[in-house]
């Protein structure tokens, strides 16, 4: 099978370690198609408004947010078929440097439809093509070749069929062996396996942490307790538990902080979690404290909630909200 290819994006370098200290891994990327229609009903043709295409998927979105906020991250992703080609071109247009692992299957497409008469949003998320053993192994080899020593490896998003549940756990081990910090945003068995291996940072949403611990986290005390427990048992050095409109909790060995969201007009929360993570890791990579990273992360998540459909945050909004959160904290 063919070897992974690098696309340096803005042309700064061809290898991860030299591009920047952040590598993101997306084994199940998706071409995100978003559009709108007046009302979603069965049995009729639903005439849609203008559509847009975005190169989505957890890790790639993290890299796109890092770039939007003025940083640089190398995005390692699989790509296959015509959708995979379109995906590559979209990332190239955004000047995100990439390492592409070719696959035989077709890169999946997700569809988001905004219902204009009600403001409801419908999201159809496809499972993705099955990966052959040598394809996911090529991804792991590409991670080993590009892991930035002293930097961050962000493993984010769902695993497509064929990929073993310990895929992120293996990445966590590789990162540690190369002196990099592993960041994981996953759910279910992939999350559990990564935590059993031990990671630097994990970013579950409330729903994901509830599924992991098998309990409802409906009070602040329960949320803090569940996040702190993962730090105490060595699963993660930092746990950023995101709570949607209720903000986020950050648990580390030095304690727990909670941050509420700044007041924003919410339009679409697609990509909010990825934006949270992108800003968090970028600020850490810039040498900022976990508390400062948390402010930037909540600001970026909420800034993405302000933008329509799959659109990610804008830098000016993030910096304004980050400043607002700092002012509020100082009071
Ligand atoms: N309704 C909202 N209003 C303001 N900010 C929001 C809203 N929803 C999300 N955010 C911001 O985005 C961050 C991440 O959101 P959330 O907890 O929903 O994670 P997620 O990863 O997008 O969720 P999931 O993976 O379960 O879909 C929040 O911490 C917050 O900063
Ligand atoms: Mg999420």
Short mmCIF file of C-alpha atoms and ligand atoms in Angstrom, two decimals:
data_model
loop_
_atom_site.label_atom_id
_atom_site.label_comp_id
_atom_site.label_asym_id
_atom_site.label_seq_id
_atom_site.Cartn_x
_atom_site.Cartn_y
_atom_site.Cartn_z
CA UNK A 1 0.00 0.00 0.00
CA UNK A 2 1.15 3.55 -0.55
CA UNK A 3 3.11 5.49 2.04
CA UNK A 4 1.74 8.43 4.00
CA UNK A 5 2.37 11.72 2.24
CA UNK A 6 3.09 15.05 3.84
CA UNK A 7 1.63 18.32 2.73
CA UNK A 8 3.40 21.20 4.43
CA UNK A 9 0.42 23.56 4.05
CA UNK A 10 1.91 27.00 4.38
CA UNK A 11 5.23 25.62 3.22
CA UNK A 12 7.09 26.07 6.47
CA UNK A 13 8.45 22.53 6.76
CA UNK A 14 7.73 18.98 5.75
CA UNK A 15 8.10 17.20 9.07
CA UNK A 16 5.95 17.44 12.16
CA UNK A 17 8.63 18.19 14.70
CA UNK A 18 9.67 21.25 12.74
CA UNK A 19 6.21 22.55 11.91
CA UNK A 20 5.09 22.89 15.49
CA UNK A 21 4.82 21.09 18.77
CA UNK A 22 1.27 19.81 18.20
CA UNK A 23 0.33 16.70 16.22
CA UNK A 24 -3.35 15.79 15.85
CA UNK A 25 -4.55 12.34 14.79
CA UNK A 26 -7.85 11.75 12.97
CA UNK A 27 -8.46 8.20 11.88
CA UNK A 28 -12.12 8.79 10.95
CA UNK A 29 -12.30 12.24 9.29
CA UNK A 30 -15.54 13.43 7.71
CA UNK A 31 -16.43 15.77 4.93
CA UNK A 32 -19.08 17.86 6.70
CA UNK A 33 -21.91 18.99 4.46
CA UNK A 34 -24.19 21.55 6.08
CA UNK A 35 -27.33 23.17 4.73
CA UNK A 36 -30.76 24.35 5.80
CA UNK A 37 -34.36 23.67 4.94
CA UNK A 38 -37.61 25.20 6.14
CA UNK A 39 -39.04 22.07 7.71
CA UNK A 40 -37.88 18.46 7.92
CA UNK A 41 -40.82 16.21 6.99
CA UNK A 42 -40.95 12.71 5.53
CA UNK A 43 -42.22 11.82 2.09
CA UNK A 44 -41.46 15.17 0.46
CA UNK A 45 -38.54 16.62 -1.38
CA UNK A 46 -36.90 18.97 1.11
CA UNK A 47 -35.62 21.97 -0.86
CA UNK A 48 -32.43 23.18 0.78
CA UNK A 49 -30.70 26.52 1.04
CA UNK A 50 -27.03 27.14 0.24
CA UNK A 51 -24.65 24.41 1.39
CA UNK A 52 -21.09 24.43 2.67
CA UNK A 53 -18.41 21.77 2.94
CA UNK A 54 -15.92 21.59 5.78
CA UNK A 55 -13.09 19.15 6.49
CA UNK A 56 -14.33 17.87 9.88
CA UNK A 57 -13.48 15.17 12.39
CA UNK A 58 -12.07 15.61 15.89
CA UNK A 59 -8.31 15.95 15.44
CA UNK A 60 -8.49 17.87 12.18
CA UNK A 61 -10.86 20.37 13.76
CA UNK A 62 -8.43 20.79 16.64
CA UNK A 63 -5.64 21.57 14.13
CA UNK A 64 -7.90 24.01 12.25
CA UNK A 65 -8.72 25.85 15.48
CA UNK A 66 -5.04 26.00 16.47
CA UNK A 67 -4.32 27.56 13.07
CA UNK A 68 -7.21 30.03 13.36
CA UNK A 69 -5.84 31.16 16.71
CA UNK A 70 -2.42 31.86 15.23
CA UNK A 71 -0.63 28.60 16.07
CA UNK A 72 0.41 25.63 14.01
CA UNK A 73 -0.52 21.96 14.33
CA UNK A 74 0.25 19.08 12.03
CA UNK A 75 -2.91 17.11 11.17
CA UNK A 76 -2.42 13.41 10.51
CA UNK A 77 -5.52 11.92 8.89
CA UNK A 78 -6.69 9.12 6.64
CA UNK A 79 -8.19 9.89 3.23
CA UNK A 80 -9.79 7.73 0.57
CA UNK A 81 -11.79 8.07 -2.63
CA UNK A 82 -13.26 11.21 -4.15
CA UNK A 83 -14.47 12.50 -0.77
CA UNK A 84 -10.95 12.03 0.56
CA UNK A 85 -9.56 14.12 -2.32
CA UNK A 86 -12.08 16.90 -1.70
CA UNK A 87 -11.18 16.72 1.99
CA UNK A 88 -7.48 17.18 1.26
CA UNK A 89 -8.14 20.16 -0.97
CA UNK A 90 -10.26 21.88 1.69
CA UNK A 91 -7.52 21.46 4.29
CA UNK A 92 -4.92 22.71 1.82
CA UNK A 93 -7.02 25.83 1.24
CA UNK A 94 -6.97 26.46 5.00
CA UNK A 95 -3.18 25.97 4.97
CA UNK A 96 -3.26 23.26 7.61
CA UNK A 97 -0.12 21.12 7.30
CA UNK A 98 -1.01 17.44 6.99
CA UNK A 99 0.29 13.89 6.94
CA UNK A 100 -2.13 11.82 4.89
CA UNK A 101 -2.48 8.07 5.28
CA UNK A 102 -4.23 6.77 2.15
CA UNK A 103 -6.99 4.19 2.62
CA UNK A 104 -8.92 2.06 0.14
CA UNK A 105 -12.36 2.99 1.53
CA UNK A 106 -14.13 6.27 0.88
CA UNK A 107 -13.78 9.08 3.47
CA UNK A 108 -17.20 9.49 5.11
CA UNK A 109 -19.52 12.43 4.81
CA UNK A 110 -21.63 13.87 7.64
CA UNK A 111 -24.73 15.96 7.04
CA UNK A 112 -26.02 18.78 9.22
CA UNK A 113 -29.41 20.32 8.41
CA UNK A 114 -30.72 23.44 10.14
CA UNK A 115 -34.52 23.62 10.18
CA UNK A 116 -35.17 27.32 9.67
CA UNK A 117 -38.82 27.31 10.84
CA UNK A 118 -37.94 25.97 14.30
CA UNK A 119 -34.20 26.51 14.80
CA UNK A 120 -33.78 22.75 15.36
CA UNK A 121 -30.65 21.08 14.02
CA UNK A 122 -30.44 17.56 12.55
CA UNK A 123 -27.03 15.85 12.46
CA UNK A 124 -26.46 12.65 10.50
CA UNK A 125 -23.12 11.12 11.45
CA UNK A 126 -21.98 8.19 9.33
CA UNK A 127 -19.82 5.42 10.75
CA UNK A 128 -17.00 5.68 8.23
CA UNK A 129 -15.22 3.14 5.99
CA UNK A 130 -13.72 -0.01 7.47
CA UNK A 131 -9.95 0.22 7.84
CA UNK A 132 -7.76 -2.77 6.95
CA UNK A 133 -5.20 -3.87 9.55
CA UNK A 134 -2.29 -2.49 7.52
CA UNK A 135 -4.12 0.83 7.16
CA UNK A 136 -4.54 1.52 10.88
CA UNK A 137 -1.05 0.17 11.45
CA UNK A 138 0.22 2.71 8.89
CA UNK A 139 -1.48 5.41 10.96
CA UNK A 140 0.38 4.25 14.09
CA UNK A 141 3.68 4.14 12.19
CA UNK A 142 3.04 7.66 10.89
CA UNK A 143 2.39 8.80 14.48
CA UNK A 144 5.69 7.26 15.59
CA UNK A 145 7.50 9.05 12.75
CA UNK A 146 5.97 12.46 13.43
CA UNK A 147 5.43 12.58 17.21
CA UNK A 148 6.86 15.89 18.46
CA UNK A 149 9.21 15.26 21.41
CA UNK A 150 8.33 17.70 24.16
CA UNK A 151 5.07 18.56 22.42
CA UNK A 152 1.51 17.29 22.27
CA UNK A 153 -0.23 14.46 20.42
CA UNK A 154 -3.99 15.00 20.24
CA UNK A 155 -5.99 11.83 19.48
CA UNK A 156 -9.58 12.82 18.90
CA UNK A 157 -12.78 11.51 17.40
CA UNK A 158 -14.50 8.20 16.80
CA UNK A 159 -12.74 5.05 15.62
CA UNK A 160 -14.06 3.63 12.33
CA UNK A 161 -14.86 -0.09 11.93
CA UNK A 162 -11.77 -2.32 11.86
CA UNK A 163 -9.69 -0.15 14.20
CA UNK A 164 -8.96 -1.81 17.57
CA UNK A 165 -10.38 -0.27 20.74
CA UNK A 166 -6.89 0.26 22.14
CA UNK A 167 -5.86 2.49 19.19
CA UNK A 168 -5.70 5.63 21.32
CA UNK A 169 -4.05 3.69 24.15
CA UNK A 170 -1.29 2.70 21.71
CA UNK A 171 -0.88 6.35 20.69
CA UNK A 172 -0.66 7.32 24.36
CA UNK A 173 2.13 4.78 24.85
CA UNK A 174 4.02 5.99 21.75
CA UNK A 175 3.69 9.60 22.87
CA UNK A 176 5.07 8.78 26.31
CA UNK A 177 7.97 6.80 24.85
CA UNK A 178 8.90 9.83 22.73
CA UNK A 179 8.55 12.40 25.51
CA UNK A 180 5.29 13.89 24.19
CA UNK A 181 2.08 14.56 26.12
CA UNK A 182 -0.97 12.67 24.89
CA UNK A 183 -4.37 14.39 24.80
CA UNK A 184 -7.47 12.27 24.21
CA UNK A 185 -11.03 13.19 23.26
CA UNK A 186 -12.93 9.95 22.74
CA UNK A 187 -15.82 7.95 24.11
CA UNK A 188 -16.74 4.42 25.11
CA UNK A 189 -14.16 1.62 24.95
CA UNK A 190 -11.55 3.75 23.14
CA UNK A 191 -11.69 6.28 25.99
CA UNK A 192 -11.57 3.56 28.65
CA UNK A 193 -8.51 1.91 27.07
CA UNK A 194 -6.67 5.24 26.76
CA UNK A 195 -7.38 6.04 30.42
CA UNK A 196 -6.17 2.60 31.47
CA UNK A 197 -2.90 3.38 29.66
CA UNK A 198 -2.73 6.87 31.24
CA UNK A 199 -2.78 10.18 29.37
CA UNK A 200 -1.71 13.77 29.98
CA UNK A 201 -5.11 15.35 29.32
CA UNK A 202 -8.57 13.95 28.66
CA UNK A 203 -11.58 16.00 27.55
CA UNK A 204 -14.82 14.16 28.13
CA UNK A 205 -18.15 15.90 27.76
CA UNK A 206 -20.60 15.30 30.60
CA UNK A 207 -22.37 12.63 28.52
CA UNK A 208 -19.07 10.83 27.82
CA UNK A 209 -17.91 10.88 31.44
CA UNK A 210 -21.34 9.68 32.64
CA UNK A 211 -21.10 6.72 30.26
CA UNK A 212 -17.55 6.03 31.43
CA UNK A 213 -18.31 6.03 35.16
CA UNK A 214 -21.81 4.57 34.77
CA UNK A 215 -23.47 7.28 36.86
CA UNK A 216 -25.44 10.47 36.36
CA UNK A 217 -23.35 13.57 37.03
CA UNK A 218 -26.19 15.97 37.70
CA UNK A 219 -24.63 18.05 40.46
CA UNK A 220 -21.51 20.14 40.66
CA UNK A 221 -20.22 17.94 43.48
CA UNK A 222 -20.63 14.74 41.44
CA UNK A 223 -18.97 16.31 38.38
CA UNK A 224 -15.98 17.49 40.38
CA UNK A 225 -15.70 14.15 42.17
CA UNK A 226 -15.75 12.12 38.93
CA UNK A 227 -13.15 14.35 37.24
CA UNK A 228 -10.88 14.36 40.31
CA UNK A 229 -11.13 10.55 40.59
CA UNK A 230 -9.52 10.14 37.14
CA UNK A 231 -6.60 12.28 38.28
CA UNK A 232 -6.30 10.42 41.60
CA UNK A 233 -6.18 6.97 39.98
CA UNK A 234 -3.55 7.99 37.40
CA UNK A 235 -5.85 7.85 34.34
CA UNK A 236 -5.01 11.44 33.39
CA UNK A 237 -2.87 14.29 34.73
CA UNK A 238 -5.55 16.79 33.74
CA UNK A 239 -9.25 16.20 33.21
CA UNK A 240 -11.17 18.92 31.33
CA UNK A 241 -14.81 17.98 31.77
CA UNK A 242 -16.93 20.10 29.43
CA UNK A 243 -20.51 20.83 30.40
CA UNK A 244 -21.95 22.57 27.32
CA UNK A 245 -23.77 25.74 28.34
CA UNK A 246 -22.66 25.15 31.95
CA UNK A 247 -18.97 25.67 31.05
CA UNK A 248 -16.24 23.32 32.20
CA UNK A 249 -14.41 21.79 35.16
CA UNK A 250 -10.65 21.27 35.17
CA UNK A 251 -9.20 18.76 37.62
CA UNK A 252 -5.46 18.34 38.15
CA UNK A 253 -3.19 17.34 40.98
CA UNK A 254 -3.14 20.96 42.10
CA UNK A 255 -6.92 21.06 42.53
CA UNK A 256 -10.16 21.72 40.70
CA UNK A 257 -11.43 24.83 38.93
CA UNK A 258 -14.78 25.53 37.41
CA UNK A 259 -15.48 28.12 34.74
CA UNK A 260 -18.89 29.30 33.53
CA UNK A 261 -19.43 30.26 29.88
CA UNK A 262 -19.39 33.94 28.95
CA UNK A 263 -22.72 35.33 27.72
CA UNK A 264 -23.03 34.52 23.99
CA UNK A 265 -25.85 34.17 21.49
CA UNK A 266 -25.87 30.46 20.67
CA UNK A 267 -26.41 29.60 16.99
CA UNK A 268 -24.82 26.13 16.51
CA UNK A 269 -22.65 24.17 18.93
CA UNK A 270 -21.18 21.81 16.29
CA UNK A 271 -17.40 21.78 16.80
CA UNK A 272 -17.56 23.41 20.25
CA UNK A 273 -15.70 20.56 21.95
CA UNK A 274 -12.96 20.49 19.29
CA UNK A 275 -12.57 24.27 19.60
CA UNK A 276 -12.32 23.96 23.37
CA UNK A 277 -9.54 21.39 22.97
CA UNK A 278 -7.68 23.27 20.23
CA UNK A 279 -7.47 26.44 22.31
CA UNK A 280 -6.54 24.52 25.46
CA UNK A 281 -3.63 22.69 23.84
CA UNK A 282 -2.44 25.77 21.94
CA UNK A 283 -2.20 27.84 25.11
CA UNK A 284 -0.35 25.02 26.94
CA UNK A 285 2.04 24.74 23.99
CA UNK A 286 2.65 28.48 24.34
CA UNK A 287 3.72 27.89 27.94
CA UNK A 288 0.55 29.27 29.53
CA UNK A 289 -0.86 27.85 32.79
CA UNK A 290 -3.70 25.31 32.86
CA UNK A 291 -5.96 28.05 34.29
CA UNK A 292 -5.19 30.34 31.35
CA UNK A 293 -5.65 27.43 28.94
CA UNK A 294 -9.06 26.74 30.49
CA UNK A 295 -10.16 30.35 29.91
CA UNK A 296 -9.08 30.20 26.27
CA UNK A 297 -10.78 26.83 25.86
CA UNK A 298 -14.13 27.92 27.26
CA UNK A 299 -13.85 31.11 25.17
CA UNK A 300 -13.19 29.10 21.98
CA UNK A 301 -16.00 26.61 22.66
CA UNK A 302 -18.45 29.42 23.27
CA UNK A 303 -17.15 31.41 20.26
CA UNK A 304 -17.87 28.36 18.09
CA UNK A 305 -21.39 28.14 19.55
CA UNK A 306 -21.93 31.68 18.16
CA UNK A 307 -21.19 30.65 14.56
CA UNK A 308 -23.66 28.90 12.23
CA UNK A 309 -23.73 25.18 11.36
CA UNK A 310 -20.25 23.56 11.26
CA UNK A 311 -18.35 26.84 11.21
CA UNK A 312 -15.57 27.04 13.82
CA UNK A 313 -14.65 29.98 16.05
CA UNK A 314 -13.17 33.28 14.89
CA UNK A 315 -9.98 34.48 16.52
CA UNK A 316 -11.33 37.95 17.38
CA UNK A 317 -14.31 36.43 19.26
CA UNK A 318 -12.08 33.99 21.15
CA UNK A 319 -9.67 36.70 22.26
CA UNK A 320 -12.51 39.01 23.31
CA UNK A 321 -14.24 36.26 25.34
CA UNK A 322 -10.91 35.11 26.82
CA UNK A 323 -10.34 38.66 28.03
CA UNK A 324 -13.88 38.88 29.43
CA UNK A 325 -13.37 35.65 31.40
CA UNK A 326 -10.11 36.99 32.82
CA UNK A 327 -11.82 40.23 33.89
CA UNK A 328 -14.69 38.33 35.52
CA UNK A 329 -12.25 36.03 37.34
CA UNK A 330 -10.32 39.04 38.60
CA UNK A 331 -13.38 40.58 40.19
N1 LIG B 1 -24.87 26.25 24.58
C1 LIG B 1 -23.62 26.71 24.79
N2 LIG B 1 -23.43 28.01 25.16
C2 LIG B 1 -22.19 28.48 25.37
N3 LIG B 1 -21.07 27.74 25.25
C3 LIG B 1 -21.19 26.46 24.87
C4 LIG B 1 -22.47 25.87 24.62
N4 LIG B 1 -22.28 24.58 24.26
C5 LIG B 1 -20.94 24.37 24.29
N5 LIG B 1 -20.29 25.49 24.67
C6 LIG B 1 -18.83 25.66 24.86
O1 LIG B 1 -18.13 24.58 24.26
C7 LIG B 1 -17.48 23.75 25.26
C8 LIG B 1 -17.62 22.29 24.89
O2 LIG B 1 -18.98 21.94 24.79
P1 LIG B 1 -19.58 20.51 25.17
O3 LIG B 1 -19.43 20.29 26.62
O4 LIG B 1 -20.95 20.45 24.61
O5 LIG B 1 -18.57 19.50 24.46
P2 LIG B 1 -18.66 18.65 23.12
O6 LIG B 1 -17.38 17.94 23.03
O7 LIG B 1 -19.01 19.58 22.00
O8 LIG B 1 -19.85 17.66 23.42
P3 LIG B 1 -20.13 16.22 22.77
O9 LIG B 1 -18.82 15.61 22.36
O10 LIG B 1 -20.81 15.42 23.89
O11 LIG B 1 -21.03 16.50 21.63
C9 LIG B 1 -18.15 24.13 26.58
O12 LIG B 1 -17.27 23.93 27.67
C10 LIG B 1 -18.47 25.63 26.35
O13 LIG B 1 -17.31 26.42 26.52
MG1 LIG B 2 -16.94 16.15 22.02
#
